[in-house]
Short mmCIF file of C-alpha atoms in Angstrom, two decimals:
data_model
loop_
_atom_site.label_atom_id
_atom_site.label_comp_id
_atom_site.label_asym_id
_atom_site.label_seq_id
_atom_site.Cartn_x
_atom_site.Cartn_y
_atom_site.Cartn_z
CA PRO Y 945 -8.39 46.35 50.67
CA THR Y 946 -8.62 47.69 54.25
CA GLY Y 947 -9.74 46.30 57.59
CA PRO Y 948 -12.99 47.25 59.37
CA SER Y 949 -13.20 50.20 61.73
CA GLY Y 950 -11.12 49.50 64.84
CA GLY Y 951 -9.24 46.68 63.10
CA GLU Y 952 -6.15 46.38 60.99
CA SER Y 953 -5.18 49.24 58.71
CA ARG Y 954 -2.94 48.99 55.67
CA ALA Y 955 -0.78 51.43 53.77
CA ARG Y 956 0.02 50.68 50.16
CA LEU Y 957 2.80 52.69 48.59
CA THR Y 958 4.21 52.82 45.09
CA VAL Y 959 7.73 54.24 44.99
CA THR Y 960 8.51 56.07 41.74
CA ASP Y 961 10.90 58.61 40.32
CA ARG Y 962 9.78 62.15 39.48
CA VAL Y 963 8.39 61.09 36.09
CA GLY Y 964 6.26 58.28 37.54
CA ARG Y 965 8.42 55.26 36.67
CA PRO Y 966 8.30 52.59 39.41
CA ILE Y 967 11.46 51.94 41.42
CA ALA Y 968 12.04 48.27 42.26
CA ASP Y 969 14.18 47.11 45.21
CA ALA Y 970 13.78 50.37 47.12
CA LEU Y 971 14.12 50.03 50.90
CA VAL Y 972 11.00 51.46 52.61
CA SER Y 973 10.94 51.87 56.39
CA LEU Y 974 8.40 53.03 58.94
CA MET Y 975 10.65 55.12 61.17
CA SER Y 976 7.97 55.96 63.77
CA GLY Y 977 4.36 55.22 64.53
CA ALA Y 978 2.44 52.04 65.29
CA VAL Y 979 4.86 49.71 63.49
CA ALA Y 980 8.06 51.68 64.01
CA ARG Y 981 11.17 50.34 62.28
CA ALA Y 982 9.31 47.88 60.08
CA THR Y 983 11.18 47.65 56.78
CA LYS Y 984 10.24 46.16 53.40
CA VAL Y 985 11.58 46.18 49.84
CA THR Y 986 9.48 47.27 46.84
CA ASP Y 987 8.56 44.71 44.20
CA ALA Y 988 9.10 45.01 40.42
CA ALA Y 989 6.16 47.46 40.22
CA GLY Y 990 7.62 49.65 42.98
CA ARG Y 991 4.93 48.56 45.47
CA VAL Y 992 5.11 47.80 49.17
CA GLU Y 993 2.50 47.35 51.92
CA PHE Y 994 2.48 47.76 55.71
CA ALA Y 995 -0.15 46.87 58.31
CA THR Y 996 -0.93 48.33 61.75
CA ASP Y 997 -3.70 48.25 64.34
CA THR Y 998 -3.00 51.65 65.90
CA ALA Y 999 -3.84 55.10 64.54
CA GLY Y 1000 -1.58 58.13 64.68
CA PRO Y 1001 1.30 59.92 62.96
CA ALA Y 1002 4.03 57.96 61.22
CA THR Y 1003 7.23 58.67 59.35
CA ILE Y 1004 8.14 56.85 56.14
CA ARG Y 1005 11.62 56.73 54.65
CA ALA Y 1006 12.57 55.31 51.24
CA SER Y 1007 16.01 54.83 49.73
CA ARG Y 1008 17.73 53.14 46.83
CA ASP Y 1009 21.11 53.34 45.07
CA GLY Y 1010 21.03 56.08 42.44
CA PHE Y 1011 18.42 58.17 44.29
CA HIS Y 1012 18.28 60.66 47.14
CA THR Y 1013 16.84 59.20 50.34
CA ARG Y 1014 13.50 60.81 51.22
CA THR Y 1015 11.54 60.97 54.47
CA GLU Y 1016 7.87 61.95 54.69
CA ALA Y 1017 5.57 62.43 57.71
CA VAL Y 1018 2.08 60.92 57.33
CA VAL Y 1019 -0.98 60.34 59.49
CA TRP Y 1020 -2.21 56.79 59.96
CA HIS Y 1021 -6.02 56.43 60.25
CA GLN Y 1022 -7.10 53.31 62.07
CA GLY Y 1023 -9.70 51.23 60.25
CA ASP Y 1024 -9.50 52.89 56.84
CA GLY Y 1025 -5.72 52.91 56.47
CA TYR Y 1026 -3.42 55.54 55.02
CA ARG Y 1027 -3.15 55.12 51.27
CA PHE Y 1028 -0.06 56.95 50.12
CA ASN Y 1029 -0.50 56.31 46.40
CA GLU Y 1030 2.94 57.43 45.26
CA PHE Y 1031 6.15 58.14 47.11
CA TRP Y 1032 8.69 59.70 44.76
CA LEU Y 1033 12.47 59.82 44.95
CA ASP Y 1034 14.83 62.29 43.26
CA ALA Y 1035 17.41 60.70 40.94
CA LEU Y 1036 21.09 61.44 41.57
CA ASP Y 1037 21.60 61.97 37.82
CA ARG Y 1038 22.25 65.56 36.82
CA PRO Y 1039 18.80 67.01 36.06
CA LEU Y 1040 17.75 68.33 32.69
CA GLY Y 1041 18.63 71.98 31.99
CA LEU Y 1042 15.11 73.36 32.46
CA GLU Y 1043 15.19 76.17 34.99
CA PRO Y 1044 12.46 78.62 36.02
CA GLY Y 1045 12.19 81.47 33.51
CA GLU Y 1046 10.65 82.66 30.25
CA TYR Y 1047 10.63 80.42 27.17
CA THR Y 1048 9.32 80.00 23.65
CA LEU Y 1049 7.47 76.68 23.47
CA THR Y 1050 7.22 74.86 20.13
CA LEU Y 1051 5.01 71.76 19.79
CA SER Y 1052 5.59 69.62 16.69
CA ILE Y 1053 4.46 66.31 15.24
CA GLY Y 1054 5.89 64.37 12.28
CA LEU Y 1055 2.93 63.77 9.97
CA SER Y 1056 4.71 61.08 7.93
CA THR Y 1057 4.89 58.70 10.91
CA ALA Y 1058 1.75 59.80 12.79
CA THR Y 1059 -1.45 57.73 12.84
CA SER Y 1060 -5.10 58.37 13.59
CA PRO Y 1061 -7.15 56.58 16.27
CA SER Y 1062 -10.36 57.06 14.27
CA ALA Y 1063 -11.41 56.48 10.66
CA ARG Y 1064 -13.72 59.44 11.08
CA ALA Y 1065 -10.72 61.76 11.55
CA PRO Y 1066 -7.84 60.51 9.36
CA CYS Y 1067 -4.34 61.88 9.90
CA ALA Y 1068 -3.92 62.17 6.13
CA GLY Y 1069 -4.92 65.68 5.13
CA TYR Y 1070 -3.89 67.34 8.38
CA PRO Y 1071 -2.64 70.85 7.40
CA ALA Y 1072 1.16 70.65 7.21
CA GLU Y 1073 1.51 74.28 8.32
CA LEU Y 1074 -0.22 73.40 11.60
CA ALA Y 1075 2.04 70.46 12.46
CA SER Y 1076 4.28 72.85 14.42
CA ARG Y 1077 2.88 75.56 16.71
CA THR Y 1078 4.76 78.11 18.82
CA TYR Y 1079 3.59 79.80 22.03
CA ARG Y 1080 5.02 81.76 24.94
CA ALA Y 1081 5.66 79.83 28.13
CA THR Y 1082 6.79 80.38 31.70
CA ILE Y 1083 8.42 77.72 33.87
CA LYS Y 1084 8.32 78.13 37.64
CA ALA Y 1085 9.22 75.97 40.61
CA ALA Y 1086 6.36 73.96 42.09
CA SER Y 1087 5.12 75.56 45.31
CA TYR Y 1088 4.29 72.25 47.02
CA THR Y 1089 7.45 70.43 48.08
CA SER Y 1090 5.49 67.19 48.61
CA ALA Y 1091 4.25 67.18 44.98
CA LYS Y 1092 5.85 64.75 42.54
CA HIS Y 1093 6.12 67.48 39.89
CA ASN Y 1094 8.94 69.86 40.74
CA LEU Y 1095 8.22 72.38 37.94
CA ILE Y 1096 5.08 74.09 36.63
CA VAL Y 1097 4.69 75.09 32.96
CA LEU Y 1098 2.29 77.85 31.92
CA ALA Y 1099 1.67 78.15 28.15
CA TYR Y 1100 -0.10 81.24 26.81
CA HIS Y 1101 -0.61 83.11 23.53
CA PRO Y 1102 -3.19 85.56 22.12
CA THR Y 1103 -4.64 82.85 19.85
CA LEU Y 1104 -5.09 80.32 22.68
CA ASN Y 1105 -8.61 80.00 24.07
CA TRP Y 1106 -7.16 79.89 27.58
CA PRO Y 1107 -3.73 79.59 29.25
CA VAL Y 1108 -2.71 76.02 29.99
CA GLU Y 1109 -0.83 75.08 33.17
CA PHE Y 1110 0.57 71.65 33.92
CA GLY Y 1111 3.14 70.02 36.20
CA PHE Y 1112 6.55 68.79 35.06
CA GLY Y 1113 8.49 66.09 36.84
CA VAL Y 1114 12.19 65.88 35.91
CA ALA Y 1115 14.32 62.78 36.57
CA GLY Y 1116 17.76 63.14 35.01
CA GLN Y 1117 17.18 63.46 31.24
CA PHE Y 1118 13.55 62.34 31.38
CA VAL Y 1119 10.41 64.43 31.85
CA GLY Y 1120 6.99 63.29 33.04
CA PHE Y 1121 3.73 65.21 32.63
CA GLU Y 1122 0.10 64.90 31.65
CA TRP Y 1123 -2.17 67.71 30.55
CA ASP Y 1124 -5.55 67.88 32.26
CA ASP Y 1125 -6.71 70.37 29.62
CA PRO Y 1126 -5.27 70.41 26.08
CA LEU Y 1127 -4.08 73.52 24.28
CA MET Y 1128 -6.90 75.03 22.23
CA GLU Y 1129 -6.02 77.55 19.51
CA THR Y 1130 -8.61 79.48 17.52
CA LEU Y 1131 -7.88 79.95 13.81
CA PRO Y 1132 -9.57 81.89 10.98
CA GLU Y 1133 -12.48 80.46 8.95
CA PHE Y 1134 -13.90 78.60 11.97
CA GLY Y 1135 -10.81 76.45 12.34
CA SER Y 1136 -9.12 75.30 15.53
CA VAL Y 1137 -6.14 73.24 16.68
CA ARG Y 1138 -6.29 71.09 19.78
CA ILE Y 1139 -3.01 69.67 21.17
CA GLY Y 1140 -2.64 67.32 24.12
CA GLY Y 1141 -0.31 64.62 25.30
CA SER Y 1142 1.70 62.99 28.05
CA ALA Y 1143 5.20 61.82 28.97
CA PRO Y 1144 7.49 60.08 29.74
CA THR Y 1145 8.41 58.15 26.64
CA THR Y 1146 11.35 55.76 26.29
CA GLU Y 1147 13.37 58.58 24.69
CA PRO Y 1148 15.28 61.09 26.85
CA ALA Y 1149 15.09 64.84 26.40
CA VAL Y 1150 17.91 66.51 24.46
CA VAL Y 1151 19.70 69.74 25.38
CA ASP Y 1152 21.02 71.85 22.49
CA GLY Y 1153 22.45 75.18 23.56
CA THR Y 1154 19.60 77.25 25.02
CA SER Y 1155 16.94 74.77 23.85
CA VAL Y 1156 15.59 71.58 25.44
CA SER Y 1157 13.63 69.13 23.28
CA VAL Y 1158 11.25 66.87 25.21
CA PRO Y 1159 9.69 63.89 23.38
CA PHE Y 1160 6.06 63.15 24.26
CA ARG Y 1161 3.01 61.20 23.16
CA GLY Y 1162 1.18 63.90 21.24
CA ASP Y 1163 -2.34 64.26 19.87
CA PHE Y 1164 -2.87 67.01 17.27
CA GLU Y 1165 -6.44 67.68 16.14
CA TYR Y 1166 -7.58 70.06 13.42
CA CYS Y 1167 -11.26 70.95 13.28
CA GLN Y 1168 -12.98 73.27 10.80
CA THR Y 1169 -16.72 73.82 10.79
CA LYS Y 1170 -19.11 75.66 8.48
CA ASN Y 1171 -20.14 78.15 11.14
CA GLY Y 1172 -19.01 78.74 14.72
CA HIS Y 1173 -15.83 77.57 16.36
CA ALA Y 1174 -15.87 74.17 18.06
CA HIS Y 1175 -13.48 72.95 20.73
CA SER Y 1176 -13.49 69.60 18.94
CA CYS Y 1177 -15.26 68.09 15.95
CA TRP Y 1178 -15.84 64.86 17.87
CA HIS Y 1179 -19.31 65.93 19.01
CA GLU Y 1180 -20.18 67.99 15.95
CA PRO Y 1181 -22.77 66.69 13.45
CA VAL Y 1182 -21.23 65.46 10.20
CA GLU Y 1183 -23.08 68.00 8.09
CA LYS Y 1184 -21.47 70.87 10.02
CA ILE Y 1185 -17.85 69.66 9.58
CA VAL Y 1186 -15.64 70.96 6.77
CA ARG Y 1187 -12.37 69.24 7.78
CA TYR Y 1188 -11.52 66.96 10.69
CA HIS Y 1189 -8.11 65.34 11.19
CA VAL Y 1190 -6.43 63.75 14.21
CA CYS Y 1191 -2.74 62.77 14.25
CA THR Y 1192 -1.16 60.82 17.10
CA SER Y 1193 2.52 60.04 17.61
CA ASP Y 1194 4.80 58.73 20.35
CA ARG Y 1195 7.52 60.95 18.90
CA ALA Y 1196 5.98 64.38 19.07
CA SER Y 1197 8.36 67.04 20.38
CA MET Y 1198 8.08 69.87 22.88
CA ILE Y 1199 10.93 72.35 22.51
CA PHE Y 1200 11.67 74.98 25.16
CA THR Y 1201 13.95 77.83 24.07
CA ARG Y 1202 15.10 80.50 26.50
CA ARG Y 1203 13.87 84.02 25.76
#
């Protein structure tokens, strides 16, 4: 993918919006550097590629109708290239009404339409009372202006094994995120709930008064063992498991309500 040391270097960029969706037909220009004023248009996957034989700093600018133009300074390394994996643009659409502050976060999944990825852990039998869980949450602005995610969500609650922090990217009425670590909640009688997921989906978020409902691809797992709490039943021996259910849905919901 790159030239040998001292030879041609290449930069491959994928232009996306804040939620990670590729932007086709974006105009990408090298404004300074070894190939100053070279301009190309992204393909259907939002990708574009430049080549140079000289190392040094460079400035990249990307623009497209419906988005704010963005300029970013980079450093071009001769021989191994500069791989700028994603170059995001802010949409001109009015952003979703999620502002930094304190919230109540409710995660829910519809059991009637959810499925299970494993016969070992059927969705049928998942405790109905655990299909919706509520925690405290804080939203703050991302501290790194170059990061694709412009918000940070911190979820916490006394029953959670640990606080969970993840980045939020907002593009108009759509939200993009992916949890590195799922929510883990300890329950009585050696039970636990494990919730993870990602966005965006094809459905936009919905604002209703002081609440914002974000659809996401959710995984809800309930694990109960005979003795000792487990983070997941996946690695537990069968003889130790009392109940094990996993429910997955593309229409899980994440509701933020101002406190």
